[in-house]
Amino acid sequence: MEKTSSTSRITRRTLLRALAVAGLGGAAGPLLGPGAITAQGTLGALQPEEKVEATMKRLFGGRPIKDGSGAIKIDMPLIAENGAVVPITVEVQSPMTPTNYVKHIYIISDKNRRPMNARFTLTPAMGTALVGANVRLGETTDVRAVAELSDGSLLMAKREVKVTVGGCGG
Amino acid sequence: MADIGKIRIRVPSSIKQGDVVRVRTLVIHPMEIVQRRDGKPVDKNYQFINRVVVTYNGREILAADTTQSVSENPFFTFTFRATEPGTLKIAFLDTHGGKYEGTVDIKFS
């Protein structure tokens, strides 16, 4: 972690400001104090940088994941010219009744530094289990959609997308 | 960044009661990505949307936990079943404490 020269003159004001922006420079380290409430965007609060296997393990533990390629439809381009904006739509076949519905849909990109893209929490009031988003992809990668059903079982489908220009930068 | 938090919501022009309606929404937001200096990530409070909540007449129908690997000016699609006329509200919350809300009236034709 780099020290910035601007924090060498620590007054009460600058210290408070440094705390508020989560300890750039002098007040280093993950904050646990009062400043932590507003500092949700610090590195410690982000998804960790890890391999996709580690992400899957962290999110789903050792739970078995069934092949859901029949039930999950991933709609996204075969080739994404710009990795910064890749539209993806995930639709899961489900009756979406209060007893049988899709609880969560995860979008995970295998080769992103932080593979987890988004997690959607769905309710039966949606009528269909369809969510779409624009995601960033760092390079040509498999994109996984994992659906967690209301009975706790997991389904996964995968699609490869070729990315011409990466869109993550970091 | 004056436009930050500007929200556009699109619903079909004619909705019938009981329809499953597809909604598209876009919010203007920078969704900052992690900067690197000498290959090391810089620790600061990055500004990006980390939570999206959709409510229909006060009931939460969809929530999303988003990360930085969602594009700048995020765009989302989802569906909901229009059971009654009312208001669909979409709230975007970012890491700097910003809360951006957009609403759309659901009327039957």
XYZ file of C-alpha atoms in Angstrom:
279
model
C 0.000 0.000 0.000
C 1.505 3.281 -1.103
C 1.832 6.257 1.130
C 0.814 9.546 -0.330
C 2.738 12.623 0.614
C -0.407 14.679 1.188
C -1.145 12.849 4.413
C 2.121 13.852 6.064
C 0.491 16.949 7.577
C -2.157 15.296 9.640
C -4.627 17.670 11.153
C -7.847 16.567 12.738
C -9.687 17.510 9.572
C -7.483 15.622 7.175
C -7.440 12.652 9.483
C -11.218 12.576 9.583
C -11.342 12.880 5.836
C -8.827 10.089 5.463
C -10.937 7.926 7.720
C -14.010 8.715 5.713
C -12.442 7.635 2.444
C -11.234 4.450 4.084
C -7.682 5.180 4.935
C -5.864 6.122 1.769
C -2.228 6.535 2.662
C -1.568 7.271 6.325
C -4.558 5.643 7.966
C -3.841 2.427 6.133
C -5.459 -0.928 6.411
C -9.021 -2.131 6.418
C -10.975 0.121 8.721
C -13.130 -1.226 11.454
C -13.975 2.118 12.997
C -16.862 4.458 12.323
C -15.559 5.305 8.875
C -16.205 1.769 7.700
C -19.916 2.374 7.328
C -19.509 4.664 4.352
C -16.469 2.881 2.950
C -18.114 0.005 1.167
C -16.039 0.454 -1.929
C -12.621 -0.291 -0.475
C -10.579 -3.246 -1.631
C -11.414 -5.172 1.503
C -15.118 -4.832 0.780
C -14.872 -5.961 -2.824
C -15.169 -9.467 -4.090
C -11.728 -11.029 -3.630
C -9.388 -11.600 -6.535
C -9.432 -15.309 -7.049
C -9.772 -18.151 -9.485
C -13.265 -19.110 -10.488
C -13.012 -22.428 -8.639
C -12.445 -20.499 -5.424
C -15.454 -18.311 -6.149
C -17.668 -21.328 -6.723
C -16.429 -22.858 -3.505
C -16.965 -19.666 -1.552
C -20.471 -19.118 -2.857
C -21.798 -22.645 -2.946
C -19.511 -24.633 -0.656
C -19.435 -28.272 -1.607
C -23.058 -28.397 -2.703
C -23.634 -30.431 -5.847
C -24.341 -28.376 -8.942
C -26.441 -30.054 -11.579
C -26.165 -29.446 -15.286
C -28.860 -26.958 -16.120
C -28.159 -26.393 -19.784
C -31.666 -27.577 -20.613
C -33.370 -25.281 -18.159
C -31.200 -22.196 -18.318
C -31.035 -20.063 -21.415
C -28.144 -17.628 -21.641
C -28.578 -14.990 -24.267
C -25.409 -13.098 -25.075
C -23.338 -12.369 -28.176
C -20.889 -14.995 -29.469
C -18.303 -12.322 -29.998
C -18.171 -9.207 -27.859
C -16.159 -6.493 -29.538
C -16.065 -4.392 -26.432
C -15.579 -6.245 -23.170
C -16.682 -3.218 -21.204
C -20.301 -3.665 -22.228
C -21.516 -7.183 -22.857
C -25.266 -7.647 -22.677
C -26.365 -10.883 -21.086
C -29.822 -12.215 -20.389
C -30.407 -15.302 -18.290
C -33.736 -17.078 -18.344
C -34.491 -20.103 -16.193
C -37.446 -22.354 -16.943
C -39.521 -22.233 -13.801
C -43.207 -21.996 -12.961
C -42.373 -19.211 -10.449
C -45.070 -20.225 -7.989
C -44.610 -19.554 -4.263
C -43.620 -23.180 -3.724
C -41.385 -23.627 -6.731
C -39.393 -20.693 -7.958
C -35.883 -19.535 -8.659
C -34.401 -17.869 -5.614
C -31.097 -16.597 -6.914
C -29.381 -16.198 -10.244
C -25.614 -15.712 -10.174
C -23.639 -14.467 -13.144
C -20.005 -15.517 -12.959
C -17.267 -14.892 -15.530
C -14.481 -17.432 -15.300
C -11.522 -15.300 -16.267
C -12.347 -12.000 -14.653
C -10.011 -11.101 -11.815
C -13.051 -11.006 -9.569
C -15.236 -13.623 -11.199
C -18.534 -12.842 -9.505
C -20.481 -10.331 -11.601
C -23.880 -10.104 -10.004
C -26.299 -11.955 -7.842
C -30.019 -11.511 -8.347
C -32.557 -12.385 -5.683
C -35.848 -13.233 -7.317
C -39.393 -13.615 -6.062
C -42.450 -15.413 -7.483
C -44.038 -12.014 -8.217
C -41.737 -11.718 -11.210
C -43.744 -14.188 -13.260
C -40.712 -15.515 -15.115
C -37.152 -16.068 -13.982
C -35.547 -13.657 -16.411
C -32.851 -11.144 -15.599
C -30.525 -9.225 -17.837
C -27.560 -6.957 -17.296
C -24.588 -5.442 -19.036
C -21.385 -6.924 -17.693
C -17.670 -6.325 -18.057
C -15.485 -9.144 -19.289
C -11.704 -8.999 -19.095
C -10.963 -11.450 -21.886
C -12.408 -14.337 -23.841
C -14.042 -16.420 -21.182
C -16.743 -18.819 -20.179
C -19.674 -17.135 -18.512
C -21.649 -19.217 -16.064
C -25.174 -18.701 -14.890
C -25.999 -20.503 -11.691
C -29.598 -20.727 -10.541
C -30.495 -21.567 -6.993
C -34.023 -22.930 -6.784
C -36.361 -22.529 -3.843
C -35.748 -26.146 -2.800
C -32.032 -25.373 -2.513
C -30.786 -27.236 -5.553
C -28.325 -25.604 -7.923
C -28.322 -25.593 -11.699
C -25.563 -24.267 -13.903
C -25.182 -23.435 -17.569
C -22.136 -22.110 -19.381
C -21.479 -20.150 -22.530
C -18.242 -19.028 -24.049
C -17.929 -15.515 -25.329
C -15.034 -14.182 -27.361
C -13.896 -10.776 -26.238
C -11.915 -8.643 -28.674
C -11.016 -5.792 -26.331
C -11.046 -6.451 -22.602
C -13.184 -4.270 -20.451
C -11.873 -4.593 -16.945
C -8.625 -2.667 -16.867
C -8.142 -3.584 -13.242
C -20.809 13.694 -13.403
C -23.827 15.912 -13.212
C -25.918 13.195 -14.751
C -25.035 10.615 -12.156
C -28.079 8.823 -10.902
C -30.270 9.690 -13.861
C -32.569 6.739 -14.400
C -34.509 5.615 -17.424
C -37.165 2.933 -17.146
C -38.935 1.404 -20.139
C -42.111 -0.624 -19.915
C -44.342 -1.707 -22.798
C -46.863 0.935 -23.843
C -49.875 -1.280 -23.328
C -50.120 -3.582 -20.350
C -53.019 -5.866 -19.563
C -53.829 -7.104 -16.108
C -52.031 -10.353 -15.392
C -49.395 -9.835 -18.076
C -45.794 -10.674 -17.425
C -44.146 -7.398 -18.264
C -40.557 -6.995 -19.322
C -38.911 -3.901 -17.882
C -35.658 -2.363 -19.048
C -33.836 0.139 -16.930
C -30.677 2.159 -17.230
C -28.925 4.331 -14.698
C -26.152 6.793 -15.401
C -23.295 5.862 -13.098
C -19.495 5.672 -13.512
C -19.137 2.223 -11.872
C -15.470 2.876 -11.112
C -13.088 -0.021 -11.655
C -10.111 -0.874 -9.499
C -7.083 1.201 -10.406
C -3.640 -0.300 -10.373
C -0.308 1.271 -9.692
C 2.755 -0.867 -10.409
C 0.463 -3.840 -10.709
C -0.926 -3.378 -7.227
C -4.532 -2.407 -6.675
C -4.974 1.024 -5.168
C -7.054 1.020 -2.015
C -9.726 3.678 -1.991
C -13.444 3.890 -1.706
C -14.459 3.117 -5.264
C -17.803 4.443 -6.316
C -20.012 1.788 -7.846
C -23.527 0.494 -7.433
C -23.597 -2.526 -5.170
C -27.300 -2.968 -4.643
C -30.397 -2.679 -6.771
C -33.862 -3.068 -5.291
C -37.099 -3.222 -7.278
C -40.387 -2.763 -5.471
C -43.897 -2.964 -6.891
C -46.542 -1.248 -4.761
C -44.229 -1.504 -1.775
C -43.417 -5.186 -2.142
C -39.887 -6.137 -3.029
C -39.884 -8.241 -6.169
C -36.228 -8.259 -7.166
C -32.942 -7.381 -5.522
C -29.489 -7.574 -7.011
C -26.040 -7.459 -5.483
C -23.826 -6.041 -8.157
C -20.070 -5.731 -8.371
C -17.614 -3.712 -10.368
C -17.823 -6.202 -13.192
C -21.107 -4.633 -14.204
C -20.688 -2.083 -16.970
C -20.583 1.650 -16.676
C -24.106 3.075 -16.911
C -25.605 -0.258 -15.848
C -28.518 -1.665 -17.752
C -30.836 -4.294 -16.331
C -33.752 -6.285 -17.643
C -36.302 -8.149 -15.603
C -39.924 -9.187 -15.674
C -42.782 -8.901 -13.252
C -46.420 -9.905 -13.212
C -48.700 -6.872 -13.366
C -51.476 -7.823 -10.992
C -52.709 -4.378 -10.038
C -52.175 -0.804 -11.137
C -49.589 1.024 -9.141
C -45.992 2.091 -9.002
C -42.853 0.232 -9.848
C -39.895 1.691 -8.026
C -36.275 0.916 -8.759
C -33.618 2.025 -6.287
C -29.900 1.958 -6.969
C -27.547 2.216 -4.008
C -23.868 2.930 -4.407
C -20.832 2.596 -2.196
C -20.641 6.319 -1.508
C -24.028 6.270 0.157
C -25.828 7.503 -2.925
C -29.393 6.399 -3.430
C -30.962 6.901 -6.834
C -34.599 6.099 -7.351
C -36.754 5.917 -10.400
C -40.444 5.157 -10.584
C -42.847 4.255 -13.328
C -46.633 4.104 -13.162
C -48.207 0.828 -14.148
C -51.605 1.408 -15.750
C -53.798 -1.027 -17.591
C -55.147 -0.249 -20.986
